[in-house]
Coordinates of C-alpha atoms in Angstrom, one line a residue:
M1 CA 27.9 -22.3 -5.5
N2 CA 29.0 -20.3 -2.5
S3 CA 26.5 -19.0 0.0
P4 CA 24.9 -15.9 -1.5
N5 CA 25.7 -12.5 -0.2
P6 CA 22.4 -10.8 0.8
I7 CA 23.7 -7.2 0.2
P8 CA 25.6 -7.2 -3.1
N9 CA 27.6 -4.5 -4.7
D10 CA 27.3 -6.1 -8.1
T11 CA 24.7 -5.6 -10.8
S12 CA 23.1 -9.0 -10.0
I13 CA 23.0 -11.5 -7.2
P14 CA 22.7 -15.3 -7.0
L15 CA 20.2 -16.8 -4.5
W16 CA 19.1 -20.3 -3.5
V17 CA 15.7 -21.6 -4.6
T18 CA 14.4 -23.2 -1.4
Q19 CA 12.4 -26.4 -1.1
S20 CA 9.5 -24.5 0.4
A21 CA 9.4 -22.3 -2.8
H22 CA 9.2 -25.4 -5.0
Y23 CA 6.5 -26.9 -2.7
Q24 CA 4.4 -23.7 -2.9
A25 CA 4.9 -23.5 -6.7
D26 CA 3.8 -27.1 -7.1
V27 CA 0.7 -26.6 -5.0
F28 CA -0.4 -23.6 -7.1
A29 CA 0.6 -25.3 -10.4
R30 CA -1.6 -28.4 -9.6
Q31 CA -4.6 -26.1 -9.4
Q32 CA -4.3 -25.0 -13.0
P33 CA -6.5 -26.4 -15.9
N34 CA -3.7 -27.3 -18.4
P35 CA 0.1 -27.9 -18.5
Q36 CA 0.9 -24.6 -20.1
K37 CA -0.9 -22.6 -17.4
A38 CA 0.6 -24.8 -14.7
E39 CA 4.2 -24.1 -16.0
Q40 CA 3.4 -20.3 -16.1
V41 CA 2.2 -20.4 -12.5
Y42 CA 5.1 -22.5 -11.3
R43 CA 7.7 -20.2 -12.7
N44 CA 5.9 -17.1 -11.5
T45 CA 5.6 -18.5 -8.0
L46 CA 9.3 -19.4 -7.9
A47 CA 10.2 -15.8 -9.0
V48 CA 8.0 -14.3 -6.3
C49 CA 9.5 -16.6 -3.6
V50 CA 13.1 -15.7 -4.6
V51 CA 12.4 -12.0 -4.5
N52 CA 10.5 -12.4 -1.2
S53 CA 13.5 -14.2 0.3
Y54 CA 15.9 -11.5 -0.8
L55 CA 13.8 -8.6 0.6
K56 CA 13.4 -10.5 3.9
L57 CA 17.2 -10.8 4.1
L58 CA 17.4 -7.1 3.8
G59 CA 14.8 -6.5 6.5
I60 CA 12.2 -5.1 4.0
Q61 CA 8.7 -6.1 5.1
T62 CA 6.6 -8.0 2.6
D63 CA 3.2 -9.6 2.6
V64 CA 3.2 -12.3 0.0
T65 CA -0.3 -13.6 1.0
A66 CA -1.8 -10.2 0.1
S67 CA -0.3 -10.4 -3.4
D68 CA -2.4 -11.1 -6.5
S69 CA 0.0 -14.0 -7.2
W70 CA -1.3 -15.7 -4.0
N71 CA -5.0 -15.2 -5.0
A72 CA -6.3 -18.3 -6.6
V73 CA -8.9 -16.5 -8.7
I74 CA -6.5 -13.9 -10.0
R75 CA -3.8 -16.4 -10.5
L76 CA -6.1 -18.5 -12.8
A77 CA -7.4 -15.5 -14.8
S78 CA -4.1 -13.6 -15.3
D79 CA -0.3 -13.9 -15.5
A80 CA 0.1 -12.7 -11.9
A81 CA 3.7 -12.5 -10.5
D82 CA 3.5 -9.7 -8.0
L83 CA 4.8 -9.3 -4.4
V84 CA 3.3 -6.7 -2.0
V85 CA 5.9 -4.6 -0.2
V86 CA 4.2 -3.4 2.9
G87 CA 3.3 0.2 2.8
R88 CA 4.9 0.7 -0.7
G89 CA 2.9 -1.3 -3.3
Q90 CA 3.2 -4.2 -5.6
L91 CA 6.6 -5.3 -7.0
E92 CA 6.4 -7.4 -10.2
C93 CA 8.7 -10.5 -10.2
R94 CA 9.3 -11.8 -13.7
A95 CA 11.1 -15.1 -14.5
V96 CA 13.4 -15.7 -17.4
A97 CA 15.4 -18.7 -18.6
P98 CA 19.2 -18.8 -18.8
G99 CA 20.5 -17.1 -22.0
A100 CA 17.4 -14.9 -22.3
E101 CA 17.9 -11.4 -23.6
T102 CA 14.4 -10.1 -23.1
C103 CA 11.6 -10.6 -20.6
S104 CA 7.9 -10.7 -21.3
V105 CA 5.7 -8.3 -19.2
P106 CA 2.0 -8.9 -19.5
L107 CA -0.2 -5.9 -20.2
E108 CA -2.1 -6.2 -16.9
S109 CA 1.2 -5.8 -15.0
Q110 CA 2.2 -2.6 -16.7
C111 CA 0.5 -0.3 -14.3
D112 CA 0.1 0.0 -10.5
R113 CA 3.6 -1.5 -9.9
I114 CA 6.4 0.1 -8.0
G115 CA 9.1 -1.8 -10.0
Y116 CA 9.9 -4.9 -12.0
V117 CA 12.5 -7.4 -10.8
I118 CA 13.9 -9.9 -13.3
V119 CA 14.7 -13.4 -11.9
R120 CA 16.8 -15.8 -13.9
L121 CA 15.9 -19.4 -13.0
D122 CA 19.3 -21.1 -13.5
S123 CA 18.5 -24.5 -12.1
D124 CA 16.2 -26.2 -9.6
Q125 CA 18.3 -24.9 -6.7
E126 CA 19.7 -21.6 -8.0
A127 CA 18.4 -18.3 -9.3
T128 CA 19.9 -14.9 -10.1
L129 CA 18.3 -11.5 -9.5
L130 CA 19.5 -9.9 -12.7
G131 CA 18.2 -6.3 -11.9
F132 CA 15.1 -4.2 -12.1
V133 CA 13.4 -1.3 -13.8
D134 CA 11.1 1.4 -12.4
Q135 CA 8.5 1.0 -15.0
V136 CA 7.7 -0.6 -18.4
N137 CA 5.7 0.6 -21.4
S138 CA 5.7 -2.5 -23.6
E139 CA 5.3 -6.2 -23.3
T140 CA 8.9 -6.8 -24.1
L141 CA 11.7 -5.7 -21.7
H142 CA 15.3 -5.8 -22.9
L143 CA 17.5 -7.1 -20.1
K144 CA 20.2 -4.6 -21.0
E145 CA 17.9 -1.9 -19.7
L146 CA 18.0 -3.3 -16.1
R147 CA 19.3 -1.2 -13.2
P148 CA 21.6 -3.0 -10.8
I149 CA 19.8 -5.1 -8.2
S150 CA 21.9 -3.4 -5.5
E151 CA 19.9 -0.2 -6.1
L152 CA 16.5 -1.9 -5.4
P153 CA 16.4 -1.2 -1.6
D154 CA 16.9 2.6 -2.2
H155 CA 14.3 2.5 -4.9
L156 CA 11.8 0.9 -2.6
A157 CA 12.6 3.3 0.2
Q158 CA 11.7 6.2 -2.1
Q159 CA 8.2 4.9 -2.8
Q160 CA 5.5 6.6 -1.0
T161 CA 3.9 4.7 1.9
R162 CA 0.4 3.9 0.8
V163 CA -2.6 2.4 2.7
N164 CA -4.3 -0.3 0.7
L165 CA -8.0 0.3 1.4
R166 CA -9.0 -3.0 -0.4
Q167 CA -7.2 -4.8 2.5
W168 CA -9.6 -3.2 4.9
L169 CA -12.4 -5.2 3.3
E170 CA -10.5 -8.3 4.3
G171 CA -10.0 -7.1 7.9
I172 CA -6.3 -6.2 7.4
Y173 CA -5.5 -2.8 8.9
Q174 CA -2.2 -0.9 9.5
L175 CA -1.3 -0.5 13.2
D176 CA -1.6 3.3 13.2
W177 CA -5.2 3.1 11.9
Q178 CA -7.4 2.3 14.8
P179 CA -11.1 1.6 15.5
P180 CA -12.8 5.1 15.7
E181 CA -14.1 4.5 19.2
T182 CA -10.5 4.3 20.5
L183 CA -9.8 7.9 19.4
L184 CA -13.1 9.7 19.1
R185 CA -15.5 10.7 21.9
P186 CA -19.1 9.5 21.9
K187 CA -20.4 12.9 20.6
Q188 CA -17.9 12.7 17.8
L189 CA -18.9 9.2 16.9
V190 CA -22.4 10.6 16.2
L191 CA -20.9 12.6 13.4
S192 CA -18.8 9.7 12.1
H193 CA -21.6 7.8 10.4
S194 CA -20.6 4.7 12.4
Q195 CA -23.0 2.5 10.4
A196 CA -20.2 2.2 7.8
K197 CA -18.8 -1.3 8.2
F198 CA -15.2 -0.4 7.4
Q199 CA -14.0 2.5 9.4
R200 CA -10.6 3.5 10.8
A201 CA -9.2 6.6 12.5
K202 CA -5.6 7.9 12.7
L203 CA -4.2 10.5 15.1
I204 CA -2.3 13.2 13.1
E205 CA 0.1 15.2 15.3
L206 CA 0.4 18.8 14.2
N207 CA 2.6 19.9 17.2
L208 CA 3.0 23.5 16.1
N209 CA 1.9 25.4 19.2
L210 CA -1.0 25.6 21.7
E211 CA -3.3 27.0 19.1
H212 CA -2.7 24.1 16.6
R213 CA -4.2 21.1 18.2
D214 CA -3.7 17.6 16.9
V215 CA -6.5 16.1 14.8
I216 CA -8.0 12.8 13.9
L217 CA -8.4 11.6 10.3
L218 CA -11.4 9.3 9.9
F219 CA -12.0 7.1 6.9
S220 CA -15.2 5.3 6.1
V221 CA -15.0 2.8 3.2
M222 CA -18.3 1.5 1.7
P223 CA -18.2 -1.1 -1.0
E224 CA -20.8 -0.8 -3.8
H225 CA -20.5 -3.3 -6.7
D226 CA -17.1 -2.8 -8.3
V227 CA -16.3 0.6 -6.6
L228 CA -15.6 1.9 -3.2
N229 CA -17.5 4.9 -1.7
I230 CA -15.2 6.8 0.5
R231 CA -15.9 9.4 3.2
V232 CA -13.1 11.4 4.8
Q233 CA -13.6 13.5 8.0
L234 CA -11.3 15.5 10.2
H235 CA -12.0 15.8 13.9
P236 CA -10.2 17.6 16.8
A237 CA -8.3 15.3 19.2
I238 CA -10.3 16.0 22.4
L239 CA -9.1 15.4 25.9
A240 CA -10.4 11.9 26.8
E241 CA -11.1 10.1 30.1
P242 CA -8.4 7.7 31.1
K243 CA -8.9 4.2 29.6
P244 CA -8.5 0.9 31.5
N245 CA -5.0 0.6 30.3
G246 CA -4.1 4.0 31.6
T247 CA -3.8 5.8 28.2
R248 CA -5.7 8.8 27.1
L249 CA -5.6 11.6 24.5
I250 CA -4.2 14.8 25.8
H251 CA -4.0 16.8 22.6
S252 CA -6.8 19.3 23.1
T253 CA -9.4 20.5 25.5
L254 CA -11.4 22.0 22.7
D255 CA -14.3 20.3 20.9
C256 CA -13.8 22.1 17.7
L257 CA -11.1 22.5 15.0
V258 CA -8.9 25.6 14.9
P259 CA -9.8 27.8 11.9
N260 CA -8.4 27.4 8.4
I261 CA -7.3 23.8 8.5
K262 CA -7.5 22.5 5.0
L263 CA -8.6 18.9 4.2
S264 CA -7.8 18.2 0.5
L265 CA -7.9 15.3 -1.9
K266 CA -5.4 15.1 -4.8
T267 CA -5.3 12.6 -7.6
E268 CA -2.3 10.5 -8.5
G269 CA -1.4 13.2 -11.0
N270 CA -1.2 15.7 -8.1
E271 CA -4.4 17.5 -9.3
L272 CA -6.6 19.1 -6.6
F273 CA -9.9 17.2 -6.7
K274 CA -11.7 18.3 -3.6
E275 CA -11.0 20.6 -0.6
V276 CA -12.7 21.9 2.5
I277 CA -11.5 24.4 5.1
S278 CA -12.6 24.8 8.7
R279 CA -14.4 28.0 9.5
P280 CA -13.4 30.7 12.0
F281 CA -17.0 31.4 12.9
P282 CA -19.0 29.4 13.7
R283 CA -16.2 27.0 14.6
D284 CA -16.4 23.6 13.1
N285 CA -16.3 20.5 15.3
C286 CA -15.7 18.4 12.1
I287 CA -15.0 18.9 8.4
Q288 CA -15.7 16.4 5.7
L289 CA -14.9 16.0 2.0
P290 CA -17.8 15.1 -0.3
I291 CA -18.1 11.4 -0.6
F292 CA -16.2 10.1 -3.6
Q293 CA -15.9 6.9 -5.5
G294 CA -12.8 4.9 -6.6
H295 CA -12.0 1.9 -8.7
L296 CA -9.5 -0.9 -8.1
G297 CA -5.9 0.3 -8.6
E298 CA -6.6 4.0 -8.3
R299 CA -4.3 6.0 -6.0
F300 CA -4.9 9.3 -4.3
T301 CA -3.5 11.5 -1.5
I302 CA -5.3 13.2 1.4
L303 CA -3.6 16.4 2.7
I304 CA -4.0 18.2 6.0
S305 CA -2.7 21.8 5.8
I306 CA -2.4 24.7 8.2
D307 CA -0.1 27.7 7.8
D308 CA 3.1 26.3 6.3
L309 CA 2.6 22.8 7.5
T310 CA 1.2 20.1 5.2
I311 CA 0.8 16.4 6.2
S312 CA 0.2 13.9 3.4
E313 CA -1.4 10.4 3.7
H314 CA -1.3 8.2 0.6
F315 CA -3.9 5.6 -0.4
Q316 CA -4.5 2.9 -3.0
L317 CA -7.7 1.1 -3.9

């Protein structure tokens, strides 16, 4: 077989199955309680590794260790074959044998996925990415329904960038979400309920005119049994004293929000769930959505709006 082309124009693409992929699959398989489960995990791991290699060739950032398929407990309890595409979501990677006309998709993988890639395991050393679909609605996927694999990068690029709040519980944070004390002044931290263990803040640049100062979005995540309690606040970005590294915020000299900034929460179905608006008088130095709860897999969007400008931040639990 010739060296695979990482950017195909065809409907499918051949790839090598690396020795490291076989090694990882063997490690996971040996942890299983019976041969049937071991074979399932082995094939799933190979499929995930092949897709991961392909996306890396394209320069698409992934985090295989954050995937359910790399979690020993989830791997044992389910038919996990997902790959986390950073900032986008979970991409399902399903393996099929040569000659297969359909692919089995377990029920637990039919939601909270940004796509389904089908990997044909041709031999110990070779595999073929047959194509993908955006979504599935049954446990049997007919391979004739697949879109060309060459369309996958564009499909992934169209997915909304989402912050996975469950990763915060593991100490994994996105670079633009910083510890609150790096962005908020001490008097603002008093309002931030800093006793929450998992907190991050992000500078939101409005950049409209001198009357529309930049703001800081503050998230507090508080686990409680199988749900997460979430508090969302909006603070003005106040002029700060220079830091030891020479940086400082210079986005406002005011300690209050400009009037009529909206902080909104929308469900995955784009339904308005909660909303709060800054007051013209007395001026608000912080606005906050009522604390809300979310379960694993739920998605929502936080919107910051003023005049004709709306900035959206997307999240997943």
